[in-house]
């Protein structure tokens, strides 16, 4: 007797599985993974995070509002890769489906002969662990990856309810009991308003990661449109006395609009702490070769100095790498002095900062002393790209 074929990417109750011919023994076996009490998904091709949220909100905890890092991932707000059983890493494999950002619950399979080092990643996925940003920002529609790893550890999901209502939904859900707060409709889900989501994140993220989350919401090409720094500031003032309000206001002082990536935010914060003046973010410049308008991550226009952060995105393919090198060479021929850094320079910044200082001095501009980042000062300035210890 052949086993019942399990439909992919569904999340069904035990009763529904039995109605489809799945035995109790198989329900308790490895073919299915329990997400909520009485609800499971095929381990080999599991439901998306979006589907899990729909079932959570409509059936498991009716009326719950999807919140915290879960809604941040759904809306494309940058979160650390390691948070909530690595939902931040899952968000780096997000794809658009009917104009809605869809988060898989497992990462796509990487070919054995390829990896982020050689740039030959599947066309639907590129590893961007350091950023936590979704890949698909061009408005096109992509389906789920052709092959995924099996589900081992479901992402931890968050929702909120009013005090006095249901308190638990199983080991993979945190149910928060809070007073009524503004909500937002996204992808058919009732979720925390983006500004409220920042308040929720402020209670769990370190300062720099919170600044990154804010910057991503008011980025040059945000996933959710309409957010503004002034609006977030005004909302934060109304949150006075709530958990997370103080760190949120502190992070807002360091947030800036029009940033393109978490790496750029980390670089800007690093430059400020080292004593360099604040750069212009994403300065538009004319490429003398292509005639196109290019954007410099951070720039000091009066000195024609640019600082560019190269994350893993820039080496996703040979074509991308070659385009980046050609662009930088063309801008250098037009007089731009470009300093480039990677994630290693975020953790150990002395090399970059010393190179930037030499560039400032060579052009006759004042620059902070090297003592700002030498010895123990470098450890103070450096930031880990991994979870806090």
GROMACS .gro file of C-alpha atoms in nm:
model
  389
    1UNK     CA    1   0.000   0.000   0.000
    2UNK     CA    2   0.145   0.332  -0.107
    3UNK     CA    3   0.172   0.612   0.148
    4UNK     CA    4  -0.050   0.911   0.093
    5UNK     CA    5   0.126   1.186  -0.103
    6UNK     CA    6   0.173   1.492   0.115
    7UNK     CA    7   0.081   1.818  -0.060
    8UNK     CA    8   0.370   2.068  -0.043
    9UNK     CA    9   0.377   2.390   0.159
   10UNK     CA   10   0.056   2.335   0.352
   11UNK     CA   11  -0.013   2.355   0.723
   12UNK     CA   12  -0.306   2.137   0.824
   13UNK     CA   13  -0.471   2.017   1.141
   14UNK     CA   14  -0.439   1.656   1.250
   15UNK     CA   15  -0.804   1.603   1.159
   16UNK     CA   16  -0.743   1.733   0.806
   17UNK     CA   17  -0.440   1.508   0.765
   18UNK     CA   18  -0.638   1.204   0.876
   19UNK     CA   19  -0.915   1.297   0.634
   20UNK     CA   20  -0.651   1.286   0.360
   21UNK     CA   21  -0.554   0.933   0.458
   22UNK     CA   22  -0.250   1.005   0.678
   23UNK     CA   23  -0.221   0.760   0.967
   24UNK     CA   24  -0.169   0.859   1.329
   25UNK     CA   25   0.169   0.683   1.320
   26UNK     CA   26   0.282   0.893   1.025
   27UNK     CA   27   0.148   1.208   1.187
   28UNK     CA   28   0.385   1.142   1.477
   29UNK     CA   29   0.674   1.049   1.249
   30UNK     CA   30   0.941   1.242   1.063
   31UNK     CA   31   0.739   1.308   0.749
   32UNK     CA   32   0.546   1.583   0.926
   33UNK     CA   33   0.670   1.858   1.157
   34UNK     CA   34   0.443   2.005   1.422
   35UNK     CA   35   0.427   2.385   1.407
   36UNK     CA   36   0.137   2.455   1.642
   37UNK     CA   37  -0.051   2.220   1.872
   38UNK     CA   38  -0.247   1.994   1.640
   39UNK     CA   39  -0.109   2.150   1.320
   40UNK     CA   40   0.176   2.013   1.111
   41UNK     CA   41   0.346   2.063   0.776
   42UNK     CA   42   0.543   1.833   0.542
   43UNK     CA   43   0.901   1.825   0.665
   44UNK     CA   44   1.047   1.795   0.315
   45UNK     CA   45   0.850   2.085   0.160
   46UNK     CA   46   0.715   2.288   0.452
   47UNK     CA   47   0.472   2.577   0.462
   48UNK     CA   48   0.605   2.930   0.432
   49UNK     CA   49   0.625   3.163   0.729
   50UNK     CA   50   0.339   3.358   0.571
   51UNK     CA   51   0.116   3.050   0.571
   52UNK     CA   52   0.211   2.976   0.931
   53UNK     CA   53   0.110   3.331   1.025
   54UNK     CA   54  -0.227   3.296   0.851
   55UNK     CA   55  -0.307   2.973   1.035
   56UNK     CA   56  -0.185   3.122   1.363
   57UNK     CA   57  -0.399   3.431   1.325
   58UNK     CA   58  -0.713   3.271   1.185
   59UNK     CA   59  -0.731   2.937   1.366
   60UNK     CA   60  -0.478   2.885   1.646
   61UNK     CA   61  -0.509   3.226   1.816
   62UNK     CA   62  -0.804   3.394   1.643
   63UNK     CA   63  -0.765   3.769   1.625
   64UNK     CA   64  -0.397   3.773   1.721
   65UNK     CA   65  -0.179   4.042   1.564
   66UNK     CA   66   0.146   3.923   1.405
   67UNK     CA   67   0.426   4.117   1.574
   68UNK     CA   68   0.792   4.167   1.664
   69UNK     CA   69   1.062   4.011   1.441
   70UNK     CA   70   0.800   3.803   1.259
   71UNK     CA   71   0.627   4.106   1.111
   72UNK     CA   72   0.963   4.272   1.054
   73UNK     CA   73   1.065   3.979   0.833
   74UNK     CA   74   0.733   3.988   0.648
   75UNK     CA   75   0.763   4.360   0.572
   76UNK     CA   76   1.129   4.350   0.472
   77UNK     CA   77   1.257   4.535   0.779
   78UNK     CA   78   1.619   4.434   0.830
   79UNK     CA   79   1.672   4.210   1.132
   80UNK     CA   80   1.979   4.015   1.246
   81UNK     CA   81   2.020   3.678   1.076
   82UNK     CA   82   2.036   3.488   1.405
   83UNK     CA   83   1.718   3.615   1.572
   84UNK     CA   84   1.422   3.385   1.648
   85UNK     CA   85   1.572   3.060   1.519
   86UNK     CA   86   1.734   3.246   1.229
   87UNK     CA   87   1.421   3.398   1.077
   88UNK     CA   88   1.650   3.683   0.973
   89UNK     CA   89   1.846   3.437   0.759
   90UNK     CA   90   1.522   3.303   0.613
   91UNK     CA   91   1.424   3.657   0.516
   92UNK     CA   92   1.739   3.674   0.303
   93UNK     CA   93   1.582   3.401   0.087
   94UNK     CA   94   1.250   3.584   0.053
   95UNK     CA   95   1.073   3.599  -0.281
   96UNK     CA   96   0.782   3.797  -0.418
   97UNK     CA   97   0.454   3.619  -0.481
   98UNK     CA   98   0.165   3.833  -0.605
   99UNK     CA   99   0.355   4.143  -0.487
  100UNK     CA  100   0.376   4.006  -0.131
  101UNK     CA  101   0.710   3.927   0.026
  102UNK     CA  102   0.704   3.556   0.106
  103UNK     CA  103   0.939   3.404   0.363
  104UNK     CA  104   1.029   3.034   0.326
  105UNK     CA  105   1.062   2.835   0.647
  106UNK     CA  106   1.380   2.662   0.520
  107UNK     CA  107   1.671   2.784   0.312
  108UNK     CA  108   1.699   2.679  -0.053
  109UNK     CA  109   1.944   2.404  -0.137
  110UNK     CA  110   2.289   2.525  -0.243
  111UNK     CA  111   2.460   2.315  -0.513
  112UNK     CA  112   2.741   2.106  -0.361
  113UNK     CA  113   2.992   2.240  -0.614
  114UNK     CA  114   2.905   2.601  -0.545
  115UNK     CA  115   2.881   2.844  -0.261
  116UNK     CA  116   2.900   3.211  -0.173
  117UNK     CA  117   3.276   3.208  -0.221
  118UNK     CA  118   3.264   3.140  -0.595
  119UNK     CA  119   2.944   3.331  -0.663
  120UNK     CA  120   2.757   3.044  -0.831
  121UNK     CA  121   2.446   3.050  -0.619
  122UNK     CA  122   2.101   2.943  -0.743
  123UNK     CA  123   1.933   3.221  -0.946
  124UNK     CA  124   1.659   3.256  -0.684
  125UNK     CA  125   1.890   3.295  -0.386
  126UNK     CA  126   2.205   3.472  -0.278
  127UNK     CA  127   2.349   3.445   0.071
  128UNK     CA  128   2.331   3.780   0.248
  129UNK     CA  129   2.359   3.676   0.611
  130UNK     CA  130   2.528   3.998   0.718
  131UNK     CA  131   2.243   4.210   0.587
  132UNK     CA  132   1.922   4.033   0.675
  133UNK     CA  133   1.755   4.213   0.387
  134UNK     CA  134   1.529   4.039   0.138
  135UNK     CA  135   1.678   3.994  -0.205
  136UNK     CA  136   1.384   4.067  -0.430
  137UNK     CA  137   1.347   4.444  -0.445
  138UNK     CA  138   1.284   4.488  -0.817
  139UNK     CA  139   0.907   4.441  -0.823
  140UNK     CA  140   0.914   4.115  -1.020
  141UNK     CA  141   0.726   3.804  -0.910
  142UNK     CA  142   0.913   3.486  -0.822
  143UNK     CA  143   0.784   3.154  -0.702
  144UNK     CA  144   0.930   2.943  -0.425
  145UNK     CA  145   1.274   2.785  -0.473
  146UNK     CA  146   1.282   2.462  -0.669
  147UNK     CA  147   1.455   2.274  -0.390
  148UNK     CA  148   1.478   2.342  -0.019
  149UNK     CA  149   1.642   2.181   0.278
  150UNK     CA  150   1.411   1.982   0.508
  151UNK     CA  151   1.259   2.163   0.802
  152UNK     CA  152   1.461   2.095   1.116
  153UNK     CA  153   1.386   2.385   1.349
  154UNK     CA  154   1.078   2.598   1.276
  155UNK     CA  155   1.130   2.973   1.309
  156UNK     CA  156   1.004   3.128   1.629
  157UNK     CA  157   0.696   3.340   1.562
  158UNK     CA  158   0.547   3.628   1.758
  159UNK     CA  159   0.194   3.756   1.794
  160UNK     CA  160   0.018   3.981   2.041
  161UNK     CA  161  -0.322   3.971   2.203
  162UNK     CA  162  -0.500   4.187   2.456
  163UNK     CA  163  -0.452   4.100   2.825
  164UNK     CA  164  -0.674   3.821   2.952
  165UNK     CA  165  -0.687   3.623   2.626
  166UNK     CA  166  -0.508   3.307   2.516
  167UNK     CA  167  -0.154   3.282   2.651
  168UNK     CA  168   0.004   2.991   2.466
  169UNK     CA  169   0.007   2.848   2.114
  170UNK     CA  170   0.290   2.595   2.139
  171UNK     CA  171   0.668   2.596   2.161
  172UNK     CA  172   0.723   2.780   1.832
  173UNK     CA  173   0.512   3.084   1.918
  174UNK     CA  174   0.553   3.366   2.167
  175UNK     CA  175   0.217   3.522   2.256
  176UNK     CA  176   0.257   3.874   2.397
  177UNK     CA  177  -0.018   4.031   2.605
  178UNK     CA  178  -0.022   4.405   2.540
  179UNK     CA  179  -0.262   4.693   2.533
  180UNK     CA  180  -0.422   4.782   2.199
  181UNK     CA  181  -0.175   4.939   1.956
  182UNK     CA  182  -0.196   5.050   1.593
  183UNK     CA  183  -0.205   4.771   1.334
  184UNK     CA  184  -0.136   4.744   0.964
  185UNK     CA  185  -0.273   4.514   0.695
  186UNK     CA  186  -0.008   4.341   0.489
  187UNK     CA  187  -0.044   4.036   0.267
  188UNK     CA  188  -0.388   3.959   0.409
  189UNK     CA  189  -0.256   3.959   0.765
  190UNK     CA  190  -0.324   4.197   1.051
  191UNK     CA  191   0.019   4.291   1.176
  192UNK     CA  192   0.178   4.548   1.401
  193UNK     CA  193   0.207   4.888   1.237
  194UNK     CA  194   0.566   4.931   1.113
  195UNK     CA  195   0.634   5.195   1.379
  196UNK     CA  196   0.496   4.965   1.649
  197UNK     CA  197   0.712   4.684   1.511
  198UNK     CA  198   1.017   4.904   1.572
  199UNK     CA  199   0.904   4.957   1.931
  200UNK     CA  200   0.870   4.580   1.972
  201UNK     CA  201   1.215   4.522   1.824
  202UNK     CA  202   1.361   4.789   2.052
  203UNK     CA  203   1.302   4.563   2.348
  204UNK     CA  204   1.523   4.284   2.209
  205UNK     CA  205   1.779   4.431   1.966
  206UNK     CA  206   2.109   4.598   2.043
  207UNK     CA  207   2.151   4.961   1.944
  208UNK     CA  208   2.318   4.917   1.604
  209UNK     CA  209   2.077   4.644   1.495
  210UNK     CA  210   1.785   4.869   1.590
  211UNK     CA  211   1.930   5.158   1.389
  212UNK     CA  212   1.964   4.919   1.094
  213UNK     CA  213   1.598   4.819   1.129
  214UNK     CA  214   1.489   5.185   1.127
  215UNK     CA  215   1.713   5.269   0.831
  216UNK     CA  216   1.571   4.979   0.630
  217UNK     CA  217   1.216   5.105   0.685
  218UNK     CA  218   1.308   5.450   0.548
  219UNK     CA  219   1.555   5.322   0.291
  220UNK     CA  220   1.594   5.457  -0.060
  221UNK     CA  221   1.391   5.163  -0.192
  222UNK     CA  222   1.185   5.036   0.103
  223UNK     CA  223   0.955   4.735   0.085
  224UNK     CA  224   0.681   4.924   0.274
  225UNK     CA  225   0.628   5.273   0.136
  226UNK     CA  226   0.517   5.581   0.325
  227UNK     CA  227   0.739   5.552   0.632
  228UNK     CA  228   0.930   5.865   0.730
  229UNK     CA  229   1.187   5.940   0.998
  230UNK     CA  230   0.979   6.229   1.127
  231UNK     CA  231   0.676   6.003   1.161
  232UNK     CA  232   0.870   5.743   1.354
  233UNK     CA  233   1.008   6.010   1.586
  234UNK     CA  234   0.658   6.143   1.654
  235UNK     CA  235   0.528   5.792   1.718
  236UNK     CA  236   0.818   5.718   1.954
  237UNK     CA  237   0.727   6.022   2.161
  238UNK     CA  238   0.377   5.881   2.205
  239UNK     CA  239   0.525   5.552   2.328
  240UNK     CA  240   0.668   5.716   2.639
  241UNK     CA  241   0.655   5.476   2.932
  242UNK     CA  242   0.623   5.164   2.715
  243UNK     CA  243   0.887   4.890   2.706
  244UNK     CA  244   1.135   4.974   2.431
  245UNK     CA  245   1.054   5.345   2.406
  246UNK     CA  246   1.387   5.465   2.547
  247UNK     CA  247   1.617   5.253   2.325
  248UNK     CA  248   1.397   5.336   2.024
  249UNK     CA  249   1.439   5.710   2.078
  250UNK     CA  250   1.812   5.661   2.126
  251UNK     CA  251   1.838   5.466   1.801
  252UNK     CA  252   1.632   5.724   1.612
  253UNK     CA  253   1.901   5.983   1.688
  254UNK     CA  254   2.143   5.773   1.479
  255UNK     CA  255   1.900   5.672   1.202
  256UNK     CA  256   1.913   5.829   0.856
  257UNK     CA  257   1.686   5.797   0.550
  258UNK     CA  258   1.786   5.676   0.201
  259UNK     CA  259   2.035   5.410   0.316
  260UNK     CA  260   2.055   5.101   0.096
  261UNK     CA  261   2.185   4.827   0.325
  262UNK     CA  262   2.271   4.733   0.683
  263UNK     CA  263   2.638   4.736   0.582
  264UNK     CA  264   2.607   5.103   0.491
  265UNK     CA  265   2.444   5.180   0.826
  266UNK     CA  266   2.718   4.997   1.014
  267UNK     CA  267   2.983   5.186   0.818
  268UNK     CA  268   2.824   5.524   0.886
  269UNK     CA  269   2.800   5.451   1.258
  270UNK     CA  270   3.163   5.333   1.258
  271UNK     CA  271   3.288   5.650   1.087
  272UNK     CA  272   3.106   5.870   1.337
  273UNK     CA  273   3.240   5.683   1.639
  274UNK     CA  274   3.592   5.703   1.497
  275UNK     CA  275   3.566   6.082   1.473
  276UNK     CA  276   3.514   6.132   1.098
  277UNK     CA  277   3.251   6.382   0.981
  278UNK     CA  278   2.915   6.242   0.879
  279UNK     CA  279   2.914   6.153   0.509
  280UNK     CA  280   2.644   6.217   0.252
  281UNK     CA  281   2.439   5.901   0.202
  282UNK     CA  282   2.392   5.761  -0.148
  283UNK     CA  283   2.526   6.064  -0.329
  284UNK     CA  284   2.422   6.063  -0.698
  285UNK     CA  285   2.720   6.103  -0.934
  286UNK     CA  286   2.760   6.086  -1.310
  287UNK     CA  287   2.942   5.784  -1.453
  288UNK     CA  288   3.168   5.927  -1.729
  289UNK     CA  289   3.173   5.595  -1.917
  290UNK     CA  290   2.809   5.481  -1.918
  291UNK     CA  291   2.654   5.824  -1.882
  292UNK     CA  292   2.428   5.681  -1.609
  293UNK     CA  293   2.366   5.821  -1.264
  294UNK     CA  294   2.542   5.615  -0.999
  295UNK     CA  295   2.509   5.629  -0.622
  296UNK     CA  296   2.801   5.631  -0.382
  297UNK     CA  297   2.723   5.457  -0.051
  298UNK     CA  298   2.883   5.736   0.154
  299UNK     CA  299   3.068   6.037   0.024
  300UNK     CA  300   3.251   6.354   0.118
  301UNK     CA  301   3.171   6.559  -0.195
  302UNK     CA  302   3.401   6.850  -0.114
  303UNK     CA  303   3.697   6.609  -0.107
  304UNK     CA  304   3.565   6.365  -0.371
  305UNK     CA  305   3.617   6.079  -0.125
  306UNK     CA  306   3.375   5.787  -0.126
  307UNK     CA  307   3.338   5.497   0.117
  308UNK     CA  308   3.170   5.187  -0.025
  309UNK     CA  309   3.056   4.879   0.165
  310UNK     CA  310   3.082   4.556  -0.037
  311UNK     CA  311   2.864   4.283   0.109
  312UNK     CA  312   2.817   3.932  -0.027
  313UNK     CA  313   2.564   4.074  -0.274
  314UNK     CA  314   2.853   4.225  -0.471
  315UNK     CA  315   3.006   3.885  -0.538
  316UNK     CA  316   2.695   3.686  -0.619
  317UNK     CA  317   2.823   3.640  -0.975
  318UNK     CA  318   3.123   3.719  -1.192
  319UNK     CA  319   2.906   3.960  -1.390
  320UNK     CA  320   2.811   4.156  -1.077
  321UNK     CA  321   3.173   4.169  -0.960
  322UNK     CA  322   3.296   4.289  -1.300
  323UNK     CA  323   3.028   4.557  -1.317
  324UNK     CA  324   3.125   4.682  -0.972
  325UNK     CA  325   3.492   4.701  -1.065
  326UNK     CA  326   3.416   4.883  -1.391
  327UNK     CA  327   3.194   5.135  -1.211
  328UNK     CA  328   3.459   5.208  -0.949
  329UNK     CA  329   3.730   5.246  -1.212
  330UNK     CA  330   3.519   5.490  -1.413
  331UNK     CA  331   3.445   5.700  -1.104
  332UNK     CA  332   3.813   5.694  -1.006
  333UNK     CA  333   3.900   5.832  -1.350
  334UNK     CA  334   3.664   6.122  -1.277
  335UNK     CA  335   3.861   6.207  -0.963
  336UNK     CA  336   3.680   6.006  -0.697
  337UNK     CA  337   3.899   5.843  -0.432
  338UNK     CA  338   3.709   5.530  -0.328
  339UNK     CA  339   3.777   5.341  -0.008
  340UNK     CA  340   3.612   4.997   0.004
  341UNK     CA  341   3.535   4.783   0.308
  342UNK     CA  342   3.377   4.445   0.384
  343UNK     CA  343   3.230   4.275   0.688
  344UNK     CA  344   3.581   4.207   0.817
  345UNK     CA  345   3.641   4.582   0.845
  346UNK     CA  346   3.328   4.617   1.056
  347UNK     CA  347   3.466   4.370   1.309
  348UNK     CA  348   3.827   4.495   1.286
  349UNK     CA  349   3.809   4.852   1.153
  350UNK     CA  350   4.166   4.980   1.200
  351UNK     CA  351   4.275   4.908   0.842
  352UNK     CA  352   3.985   5.099   0.686
  353UNK     CA  353   4.002   5.391   0.925
  354UNK     CA  354   4.376   5.436   0.883
  355UNK     CA  355   4.341   5.423   0.503
  356UNK     CA  356   4.062   5.679   0.515
  357UNK     CA  357   4.267   5.902   0.744
  358UNK     CA  358   4.563   5.891   0.501
  359UNK     CA  359   4.330   5.985   0.219
  360UNK     CA  360   4.195   6.283   0.414
  361UNK     CA  361   4.546   6.400   0.503
  362UNK     CA  362   4.675   6.357   0.149
  363UNK     CA  363   4.403   6.593   0.030
  364UNK     CA  364   4.490   6.846   0.300
  365UNK     CA  365   4.184   6.781   0.516
  366UNK     CA  366   4.186   6.735   0.890
  367UNK     CA  367   4.122   6.383   1.017
  368UNK     CA  368   4.083   6.218   1.358
  369UNK     CA  369   4.396   6.075   1.522
  370UNK     CA  370   4.481   5.707   1.477
  371UNK     CA  371   4.467   5.668   1.853
  372UNK     CA  372   4.086   5.671   1.812
  373UNK     CA  373   4.103   5.318   1.670
  374UNK     CA  374   4.438   5.171   1.771
  375UNK     CA  375   4.491   4.916   2.047
  376UNK     CA  376   4.192   4.870   2.272
  377UNK     CA  377   4.007   5.144   2.088
  378UNK     CA  378   3.967   4.916   1.786
  379UNK     CA  379   3.790   4.656   1.997
  380UNK     CA  380   3.557   4.930   2.123
  381UNK     CA  381   3.471   5.038   1.769
  382UNK     CA  382   3.439   4.692   1.614
  383UNK     CA  383   3.103   4.519   1.591
  384UNK     CA  384   3.029   4.149   1.552
  385UNK     CA  385   2.803   4.034   1.270
  386UNK     CA  386   2.694   3.737   1.479
  387UNK     CA  387   2.467   3.700   1.781
  388UNK     CA  388   2.557   3.885   2.101
  389UNK     CA  389   2.766   3.690   2.348
   0.00000   0.00000   0.00000
